[in-house]
C-alpha cells in the first residue's frame, strides 16, 4: 500500500479520492449508517436499531458476512448438485422448482459469526485479535423455510458409508494474503446434517435476498455461521473425512492454551447477551428507563438473564418476554433508574437450559472467535 500525505493508498497525480473512502463492500442491500457498521466486505447490525423491533431480525437489518461479494444467481438456471463416493448412484441435481415441490419445513434460528464480539477481546480483555472487528452485531434471528438436508440426502441415495459432507458456495474464490483458498466450503458431519440442518430458500416469509444466499443456503442451527453456506452450489457426500481451510486453519481456536495446530473445528456457539442500546448509551439520571436486550445460546434455550450496574457485585433478574425458541434468542426487559450523573457500565449475563452461564472472561484465541464473556456496555448518565 502506498502512503502519502493524502492518506493511505492515494498516489499523487492520480484522481483524488477521499482518504476515508471504503472499497465497495460487494453487498447489494442498502447499508444506511444508522442500521449498519461496515467492515470491509461485511456489515454489522447496530444493536440500537433492533430496539422496538419484533422477535425476528428484519431482512434489511440482518448482518452480512461475505468473504468476497454477493453473487446474483438466477434461480431458473440454478442447480444444487450432490455428488461423491457415498452416493449409491451418480451425482444428482436439484432445481429450484424441485426444492419448492418437496416437503417444506420452517425453522426459527439464529445465525452468528464465530468472530462476533472479536473486538471486545481487545476492548475488554486487552487481548487484540485480528479479523473483522465485530462488536456484537454479527448475529440475527430469522424464520427460515426450506427442505431438510436429510430429505435431499435421502433422495440423492446417500449410503451408510457416508461420514462427511462438503457444502460449497457459488461465490468467487476467497484469496487470503495472496493465497487462493478456493470457494467457501466447510465440512459438515453427517450426524449434524441429518439432525436439524435446513436447505433454506425463504427468509422471514420471502425468497432469500441475494445477500443472504439466494436461491438457497444452508442453515446449521446453533453452529458457527461459517457452517451455513450461502449460494449453495454443490455438496460432496463422502465416505471419508473431509477438510478445507475453513476447518483446518480458520474457525478453530489457536494460541496459548489450545492444542498445537488449533483445537477441533468450531461447532456450537456459546451463550451471549446484548443490550438494544447505542455504544456508548446515554441516559438521564433520576428517570426510569426500560432496558431491553436479547440473549441466545448455541446449546439451547436461554432460561435466565440478569443485569448488573455495579460491575457484577449485584445482579437483578430481567423479565424474559418470548416463548423461547430452542434455536433462536429471547428478548428481555428491565426497568432501571440511574441515580446520579456519571459514567458506568451495564452488564447482562445469561444462562441456558444446559446450565451454561456467560463467563467473566472469554477464552482468548489468536483469531478472536467465540467471545462469550459478559459484555461491559458503556453508559453515560447525565
Ligand atoms: N457462504 C458463502 N458461500 N460465502 C461466504 O462468504 N460466509 C459465512 C456463511 N456462509 C459465507 C457463507 C459466514 S462466515 C457467516 S457468519 C454466514 O454465512 C453469514 O450469513 P449472512 O451473511 O446471511 O448473515
Short mmCIF file of C-alpha atoms and ligand atoms in Angstrom, two decimals:
data_model
loop_
_atom_site.label_atom_id
_atom_site.label_comp_id
_atom_site.label_asym_id
_atom_site.label_seq_id
_atom_site.Cartn_x
_atom_site.Cartn_y
_atom_site.Cartn_z
CA UNK A 1 0.00 0.00 0.00
CA UNK A 2 1.30 3.50 -0.83
CA UNK A 3 1.17 6.04 1.92
CA UNK A 4 1.39 9.77 1.20
CA UNK A 5 0.20 12.94 2.78
CA UNK A 6 -3.12 12.31 1.02
CA UNK A 7 -3.63 9.20 3.11
CA UNK A 8 -3.02 5.53 2.58
CA UNK A 9 -3.49 4.21 -0.92
CA UNK A 10 -3.76 7.64 -2.61
CA UNK A 11 -0.93 8.41 -5.03
CA UNK A 12 -0.16 11.99 -6.07
CA UNK A 13 -1.10 12.73 -9.63
CA UNK A 14 -3.92 10.19 -9.64
CA UNK A 15 -7.56 11.15 -9.18
CA UNK A 16 -8.05 12.20 -5.60
CA UNK A 17 -10.34 10.01 -3.56
CA UNK A 18 -11.46 10.69 -0.02
CA UNK A 19 -8.87 9.19 2.35
CA UNK A 20 -11.62 7.50 4.34
CA UNK A 21 -13.43 6.08 1.27
CA UNK A 22 -14.01 2.39 1.88
CA UNK A 23 -13.95 -0.05 -1.03
CA UNK A 24 -17.40 -1.09 -2.21
CA UNK A 25 -18.39 -3.88 0.14
CA UNK A 26 -19.98 -6.12 -2.50
CA UNK A 27 -23.22 -6.17 -0.58
CA UNK A 28 -26.40 -5.49 -2.57
CA UNK A 29 -28.79 -4.18 0.02
CA UNK A 30 -28.61 -0.60 1.30
CA UNK A 31 -26.39 -0.17 4.36
CA UNK A 32 -27.52 3.09 5.99
CA UNK A 33 -25.06 4.05 8.75
CA UNK A 34 -27.89 4.23 11.29
CA UNK A 35 -28.52 0.49 10.79
CA UNK A 36 -25.08 -0.90 9.96
CA UNK A 37 -21.38 -0.53 10.66
CA UNK A 38 -19.50 -1.63 7.54
CA UNK A 39 -16.26 -3.60 7.95
CA UNK A 40 -14.70 -4.27 4.53
CA UNK A 41 -16.92 -6.79 2.75
CA UNK A 42 -19.11 -7.24 5.85
CA UNK A 43 -21.88 -5.27 7.53
CA UNK A 44 -22.70 -5.38 11.22
CA UNK A 45 -26.18 -4.74 12.60
CA UNK A 46 -26.32 -1.87 15.09
CA UNK A 47 -27.99 -3.11 18.26
CA UNK A 48 -29.79 0.17 18.88
CA UNK A 49 -31.59 -0.36 15.55
CA UNK A 50 -33.15 -3.54 16.97
CA UNK A 51 -34.84 -1.60 19.76
CA UNK A 52 -38.58 -1.96 19.41
CA UNK A 53 -38.20 -4.48 16.56
CA UNK A 54 -40.11 -7.69 16.67
CA UNK A 55 -38.65 -11.05 17.58
CA UNK A 56 -37.17 -11.70 14.13
CA UNK A 57 -34.38 -9.59 12.64
CA UNK A 58 -35.88 -7.93 9.54
CA UNK A 59 -34.00 -8.79 6.32
CA UNK A 60 -32.92 -5.18 5.82
CA UNK A 61 -31.27 -5.18 9.26
CA UNK A 62 -29.67 -8.63 9.18
CA UNK A 63 -25.85 -8.62 9.31
CA UNK A 64 -23.92 -9.75 6.23
CA UNK A 65 -20.69 -11.72 6.32
CA UNK A 66 -19.22 -12.11 2.85
CA UNK A 67 -15.77 -13.50 2.18
CA UNK A 68 -15.89 -11.80 -1.23
CA UNK A 69 -19.04 -10.33 -2.78
CA UNK A 70 -22.71 -11.25 -3.15
CA UNK A 71 -23.25 -13.01 -6.49
CA UNK A 72 -26.52 -12.58 -8.38
CA UNK A 73 -27.79 -16.05 -9.24
CA UNK A 74 -30.73 -16.84 -11.50
CA UNK A 75 -32.96 -19.34 -9.68
CA UNK A 76 -34.34 -20.57 -13.03
CA UNK A 77 -31.00 -21.98 -14.17
CA UNK A 78 -29.51 -22.71 -10.76
CA UNK A 79 -28.81 -26.32 -9.74
CA UNK A 80 -27.78 -27.89 -6.46
CA UNK A 81 -25.64 -30.94 -7.24
CA UNK A 82 -24.99 -33.73 -4.75
CA UNK A 83 -22.05 -35.95 -5.68
CA UNK A 84 -19.38 -38.15 -4.13
CA UNK A 85 -18.36 -41.70 -3.29
CA UNK A 86 -21.03 -42.14 -0.61
CA UNK A 87 -23.95 -41.85 -3.03
CA UNK A 88 -25.31 -45.17 -4.25
CA UNK A 89 -25.83 -43.84 -7.81
CA UNK A 90 -24.07 -40.96 -9.58
CA UNK A 91 -24.46 -37.23 -8.97
CA UNK A 92 -27.97 -35.87 -8.53
CA UNK A 93 -29.01 -32.31 -9.38
CA UNK A 94 -31.98 -30.49 -7.87
CA UNK A 95 -33.56 -27.40 -9.42
CA UNK A 96 -35.16 -24.54 -7.51
CA UNK A 97 -38.54 -25.88 -8.60
CA UNK A 98 -37.62 -29.34 -7.26
CA UNK A 99 -36.92 -27.79 -3.86
CA UNK A 100 -40.20 -25.87 -3.82
CA UNK A 101 -42.03 -29.10 -4.63
CA UNK A 102 -40.59 -31.07 -1.69
CA UNK A 103 -41.97 -31.23 1.87
CA UNK A 104 -41.13 -27.89 3.45
CA UNK A 105 -40.11 -27.11 6.98
CA UNK A 106 -39.87 -23.88 8.93
CA UNK A 107 -37.14 -23.20 11.48
CA UNK A 108 -36.57 -20.15 13.66
CA UNK A 109 -32.85 -19.94 14.27
CA UNK A 110 -30.02 -17.50 14.77
CA UNK A 111 -27.03 -17.25 12.53
CA UNK A 112 -24.00 -15.82 14.26
CA UNK A 113 -20.48 -15.27 13.02
CA UNK A 114 -17.87 -17.16 15.06
CA UNK A 115 -16.00 -13.86 15.40
CA UNK A 116 -18.96 -11.93 16.80
CA UNK A 117 -17.60 -9.87 19.72
CA UNK A 118 -14.00 -10.18 18.48
CA UNK A 119 -13.30 -6.51 19.10
CA UNK A 120 -14.17 -7.00 22.78
CA UNK A 121 -11.12 -9.21 23.27
CA UNK A 122 -9.12 -6.02 22.82
CA UNK A 123 -11.53 -3.53 24.36
CA UNK A 124 -12.39 -5.58 27.41
CA UNK A 125 -9.61 -8.12 27.92
CA UNK A 126 -6.68 -6.18 26.38
CA UNK A 127 -6.00 -9.13 24.08
CA UNK A 128 -6.07 -7.94 20.49
CA UNK A 129 -7.31 -10.31 17.80
CA UNK A 130 -7.02 -9.60 14.07
CA UNK A 131 -10.00 -10.01 11.74
CA UNK A 132 -13.34 -8.31 11.19
CA UNK A 133 -13.75 -6.06 14.26
CA UNK A 134 -17.32 -7.06 15.08
CA UNK A 135 -18.72 -5.74 18.31
CA UNK A 136 -21.92 -7.76 18.96
CA UNK A 137 -23.93 -7.20 15.78
CA UNK A 138 -22.83 -10.24 13.75
CA UNK A 139 -25.93 -12.18 14.76
CA UNK A 140 -29.55 -12.28 13.63
CA UNK A 141 -32.61 -14.47 14.03
CA UNK A 142 -34.84 -15.32 11.07
CA UNK A 143 -37.62 -17.71 10.23
CA UNK A 144 -36.12 -19.93 7.59
CA UNK A 145 -38.15 -22.15 5.31
CA UNK A 146 -36.86 -24.87 3.06
CA UNK A 147 -36.17 -28.57 2.74
CA UNK A 148 -34.39 -30.63 5.35
CA UNK A 149 -30.94 -31.57 4.16
CA UNK A 150 -31.78 -35.11 5.33
CA UNK A 151 -34.57 -35.25 2.71
CA UNK A 152 -32.21 -34.23 -0.09
CA UNK A 153 -29.58 -36.74 1.04
CA UNK A 154 -32.13 -39.50 1.08
CA UNK A 155 -33.44 -38.61 -2.39
CA UNK A 156 -29.88 -38.46 -3.70
CA UNK A 157 -29.27 -42.00 -2.43
CA UNK A 158 -26.79 -41.45 0.38
CA UNK A 159 -25.31 -44.75 1.52
CA UNK A 160 -24.49 -45.93 5.05
CA UNK A 161 -20.82 -45.31 4.31
CA UNK A 162 -21.25 -41.52 4.36
CA UNK A 163 -19.41 -39.72 7.15
CA UNK A 164 -18.90 -36.17 5.91
CA UNK A 165 -20.37 -33.62 3.56
CA UNK A 166 -18.71 -30.63 1.91
CA UNK A 167 -21.25 -27.96 1.02
CA UNK A 168 -19.76 -25.27 -1.24
CA UNK A 169 -20.90 -21.81 -2.24
CA UNK A 170 -21.11 -20.28 -5.71
CA UNK A 171 -19.42 -17.01 -4.77
CA UNK A 172 -15.92 -16.22 -6.04
CA UNK A 173 -12.74 -17.88 -4.78
CA UNK A 174 -11.51 -16.44 -1.50
CA UNK A 175 -7.96 -15.10 -1.59
CA UNK A 176 -6.30 -14.55 1.78
CA UNK A 177 -2.94 -12.80 1.93
CA UNK A 178 -2.26 -13.73 -1.70
CA UNK A 179 -3.22 -17.38 -1.27
CA UNK A 180 -6.25 -18.67 -3.16
CA UNK A 181 -8.27 -20.84 -0.76
CA UNK A 182 -10.89 -21.66 -3.41
CA UNK A 183 -14.63 -21.37 -2.99
CA UNK A 184 -16.12 -21.09 0.50
CA UNK A 185 -16.72 -24.62 1.81
CA UNK A 186 -16.65 -26.28 5.17
CA UNK A 187 -17.09 -29.95 6.09
CA UNK A 188 -20.28 -30.87 7.89
CA UNK A 189 -20.57 -34.17 9.78
CA UNK A 190 -23.37 -36.40 8.51
CA UNK A 191 -24.85 -36.70 12.02
CA UNK A 192 -25.49 -32.93 12.22
CA UNK A 193 -26.75 -32.85 8.62
CA UNK A 194 -29.35 -35.49 9.41
CA UNK A 195 -30.33 -33.86 12.68
CA UNK A 196 -31.61 -30.33 12.03
CA UNK A 197 -29.94 -28.71 9.01
CA UNK A 198 -32.14 -26.93 6.50
CA UNK A 199 -31.57 -26.04 2.85
CA UNK A 200 -33.43 -22.74 3.08
CA UNK A 201 -34.97 -20.82 0.19
CA UNK A 202 -37.03 -18.40 2.28
CA UNK A 203 -36.15 -15.92 5.00
CA UNK A 204 -38.89 -14.30 7.08
CA UNK A 205 -41.61 -15.33 4.62
CA UNK A 206 -39.94 -14.14 1.40
CA UNK A 207 -37.46 -15.68 -1.05
CA UNK A 208 -33.92 -15.41 0.31
CA UNK A 209 -32.45 -12.00 -0.53
CA UNK A 210 -29.25 -12.07 -2.65
CA UNK A 211 -27.00 -11.11 0.29
CA UNK A 212 -28.29 -13.98 2.40
CA UNK A 213 -27.79 -16.74 -0.12
CA UNK A 214 -30.39 -16.64 -2.91
CA UNK A 215 -31.52 -19.05 -4.29
CA UNK A 216 -30.67 -21.44 -1.40
CA UNK A 217 -28.39 -21.65 1.63
CA UNK A 218 -27.71 -23.98 4.49
CA UNK A 219 -28.96 -23.10 7.94
CA UNK A 220 -26.96 -25.04 10.53
CA UNK A 221 -28.70 -24.18 13.82
CA UNK A 222 -26.57 -23.28 16.83
CA UNK A 223 -23.28 -23.67 14.97
CA UNK A 224 -20.78 -21.04 13.85
CA UNK A 225 -22.21 -19.01 10.98
CA UNK A 226 -19.48 -20.25 8.63
CA UNK A 227 -21.26 -23.62 8.52
CA UNK A 228 -24.36 -22.03 6.99
CA UNK A 229 -23.05 -21.91 3.43
CA UNK A 230 -24.80 -19.33 1.25
CA UNK A 231 -25.44 -19.56 -2.52
CA UNK A 232 -25.21 -23.30 -2.21
CA UNK A 233 -23.96 -24.88 -5.45
CA UNK A 234 -22.92 -28.42 -4.62
CA UNK A 235 -22.43 -30.84 -1.77
CA UNK A 236 -19.88 -33.63 -1.79
CA UNK A 237 -21.10 -36.71 0.08
CA UNK A 238 -18.05 -38.63 1.23
CA UNK A 239 -17.22 -41.95 2.84
CA UNK A 240 -14.12 -40.34 4.32
CA UNK A 241 -13.33 -37.33 6.47
CA UNK A 242 -13.09 -34.10 4.54
CA UNK A 243 -11.15 -30.92 5.26
CA UNK A 244 -10.97 -27.40 3.89
CA UNK A 245 -9.11 -24.28 5.06
CA UNK A 246 -12.38 -23.37 6.83
CA UNK A 247 -11.93 -26.43 9.06
CA UNK A 248 -8.16 -26.81 9.31
CA UNK A 249 -6.98 -23.22 9.70
CA UNK A 250 -9.93 -20.94 10.08
CA UNK A 251 -12.71 -21.46 12.62
CA UNK A 252 -10.55 -23.24 15.17
CA UNK A 253 -9.14 -21.91 18.44
CA UNK A 254 -5.42 -21.24 18.07
CA UNK A 255 -2.83 -19.92 20.53
CA UNK A 256 -1.79 -20.38 24.15
CA UNK A 257 -4.00 -22.86 25.98
CA UNK A 258 -5.09 -24.57 22.76
CA UNK A 259 -3.56 -27.67 21.16
CA UNK A 260 -0.79 -27.18 18.57
CA UNK A 261 -2.47 -26.69 15.18
CA UNK A 262 -5.61 -25.47 16.94
CA UNK A 263 -8.49 -27.04 18.80
CA UNK A 264 -11.17 -29.03 16.98
CA UNK A 265 -13.20 -27.29 14.25
CA UNK A 266 -15.67 -24.95 15.95
CA UNK A 267 -19.25 -26.12 16.06
CA UNK A 268 -21.69 -24.68 18.61
CA UNK A 269 -21.69 -21.08 19.71
CA UNK A 270 -21.78 -20.21 23.42
CA UNK A 271 -24.19 -18.08 25.46
CA UNK A 272 -24.35 -14.35 24.72
CA UNK A 273 -26.31 -11.22 25.57
CA UNK A 274 -26.61 -7.74 24.12
CA UNK A 275 -28.45 -4.59 25.06
CA UNK A 276 -30.53 -2.85 22.38
CA UNK A 277 -28.51 0.29 23.01
CA UNK A 278 -26.03 2.50 21.17
CA UNK A 279 -22.38 2.21 22.15
CA UNK A 280 -21.97 4.20 24.39
CA UNK A 281 -25.56 4.64 25.59
CA UNK A 282 -26.89 7.83 27.19
CA UNK A 283 -29.48 8.10 29.95
CA UNK A 284 -30.97 10.81 32.10
CA UNK A 285 -30.43 10.47 35.84
CA UNK A 286 -33.43 10.20 38.16
CA UNK A 287 -35.82 8.88 35.49
CA UNK A 288 -37.00 5.33 34.94
CA UNK A 289 -35.84 3.75 31.68
CA UNK A 290 -36.73 0.38 30.25
CA UNK A 291 -33.60 -1.58 29.38
CA UNK A 292 -34.10 -4.06 26.56
CA UNK A 293 -31.87 -6.76 25.23
CA UNK A 294 -31.65 -10.21 23.72
CA UNK A 295 -29.77 -13.37 24.76
CA UNK A 296 -29.07 -16.58 22.87
CA UNK A 297 -27.10 -19.81 23.06
CA UNK A 298 -25.99 -22.45 20.59
CA UNK A 299 -26.76 -25.14 23.15
CA UNK A 300 -30.46 -24.48 23.74
CA UNK A 301 -32.96 -22.12 25.30
CA UNK A 302 -31.88 -19.21 27.46
CA UNK A 303 -33.61 -19.59 30.82
CA UNK A 304 -32.24 -16.68 32.87
CA UNK A 305 -30.86 -13.20 32.25
CA UNK A 306 -29.52 -10.86 34.94
CA UNK A 307 -28.33 -7.28 34.74
CA UNK A 308 -25.74 -5.51 36.88
CA UNK A 309 -24.99 -1.79 37.16
CA UNK A 310 -22.15 -2.21 39.69
CA UNK A 311 -19.58 -4.25 37.74
CA UNK A 312 -21.12 -7.56 38.74
CA UNK A 313 -21.30 -7.08 42.50
CA UNK A 314 -25.10 -7.40 42.47
CA UNK A 315 -27.47 -8.67 39.79
CA UNK A 316 -31.17 -8.14 39.12
CA UNK A 317 -33.20 -10.63 37.05
CA UNK A 318 -34.56 -9.34 33.75
CA UNK A 319 -38.03 -10.30 32.55
CA UNK A 320 -37.92 -12.77 29.68
CA UNK A 321 -40.53 -11.88 27.08
CA UNK A 322 -40.76 -14.60 24.46
CA UNK A 323 -41.73 -18.20 24.03
CA UNK A 324 -38.23 -19.45 23.90
CA UNK A 325 -37.34 -20.92 20.55
CA UNK A 326 -34.66 -23.55 21.23
CA UNK A 327 -32.52 -22.21 18.39
CA UNK A 328 -33.43 -18.53 18.48
CA UNK A 329 -32.95 -15.84 21.12
CA UNK A 330 -35.06 -14.41 23.90
CA UNK A 331 -35.93 -10.74 24.32
CA UNK A 332 -35.84 -9.33 27.84
CA UNK A 333 -36.55 -6.09 29.66
CA UNK A 334 -35.69 -4.49 32.98
CA UNK A 335 -36.73 -1.08 34.35
CA UNK A 336 -33.76 0.95 35.51
CA UNK A 337 -33.43 4.35 37.19
CA UNK A 338 -29.86 5.68 37.15
CA UNK A 339 -29.37 7.59 40.36
CA UNK A 340 -26.68 10.12 39.50
CA UNK A 341 -24.75 11.54 36.57
CA UNK A 342 -21.50 9.85 35.59
CA UNK A 343 -20.03 7.04 33.54
CA UNK A 344 -20.75 3.42 34.28
CA UNK A 345 -21.07 0.08 32.56
CA UNK A 346 -24.14 -2.11 32.28
CA UNK A 347 -23.63 -5.87 32.31
CA UNK A 348 -26.03 -8.58 31.14
CA UNK A 349 -25.42 -12.25 31.90
CA UNK A 350 -27.47 -15.14 30.53
CA UNK A 351 -27.75 -18.83 31.40
CA UNK A 352 -29.13 -21.54 29.13
CA UNK A 353 -31.04 -24.72 29.80
CA UNK A 354 -27.86 -26.81 29.88
CA UNK A 355 -26.64 -24.76 32.86
CA UNK A 356 -24.04 -22.85 30.81
CA UNK A 357 -23.58 -19.27 32.06
CA UNK A 358 -21.68 -16.44 30.39
CA UNK A 359 -18.20 -16.29 31.92
CA UNK A 360 -16.47 -13.16 33.15
CA UNK A 361 -13.70 -13.62 30.60
CA UNK A 362 -13.79 -15.35 27.23
CA UNK A 363 -11.17 -17.97 26.33
CA UNK A 364 -8.72 -15.97 24.26
CA UNK A 365 -7.63 -17.37 20.93
CA UNK A 366 -5.48 -15.76 18.25
CA UNK A 367 -8.25 -15.40 15.66
CA UNK A 368 -10.71 -13.95 18.16
CA UNK A 369 -13.51 -16.49 17.92
CA UNK A 370 -16.28 -17.24 20.39
CA UNK A 371 -16.24 -14.15 22.59
CA UNK A 372 -18.91 -15.20 25.07
CA UNK A 373 -17.93 -13.19 28.17
CA UNK A 374 -20.29 -10.81 29.95
CA UNK A 375 -20.04 -7.57 28.00
CA UNK A 376 -19.43 -4.26 29.80
CA UNK A 377 -21.67 -1.85 27.91
CA UNK A 378 -20.51 1.75 28.39
CA UNK A 379 -23.17 4.20 29.63
CA UNK A 380 -23.11 7.95 30.18
CA UNK A 381 -25.66 9.25 32.68
CA UNK A 382 -26.41 12.99 32.54
N1 LIG B 1 -21.28 -18.83 2.37
C1 LIG B 1 -20.61 -18.43 1.28
N2 LIG B 1 -20.82 -19.08 0.14
N3 LIG B 1 -19.74 -17.40 1.32
C2 LIG B 1 -19.50 -16.71 2.49
O1 LIG B 1 -18.72 -15.74 2.47
N4 LIG B 1 -19.93 -16.58 4.91
C3 LIG B 1 -20.24 -17.44 6.04
C4 LIG B 1 -21.64 -18.04 5.92
N5 LIG B 1 -21.83 -18.59 4.60
C5 LIG B 1 -20.16 -17.14 3.67
C6 LIG B 1 -21.10 -18.19 3.54
C7 LIG B 1 -20.15 -16.79 7.31
S1 LIG B 1 -18.59 -16.66 7.96
C8 LIG B 1 -21.26 -16.40 8.01
S2 LIG B 1 -21.11 -15.77 9.58
C9 LIG B 1 -22.61 -16.50 7.46
O2 LIG B 1 -22.60 -17.01 6.13
C10 LIG B 1 -23.28 -15.14 7.44
O3 LIG B 1 -24.58 -15.20 6.92
P1 LIG B 1 -25.33 -13.87 6.50
O4 LIG B 1 -24.41 -13.07 5.62
O5 LIG B 1 -26.59 -14.29 5.83
O6 LIG B 1 -25.62 -13.11 7.77
#
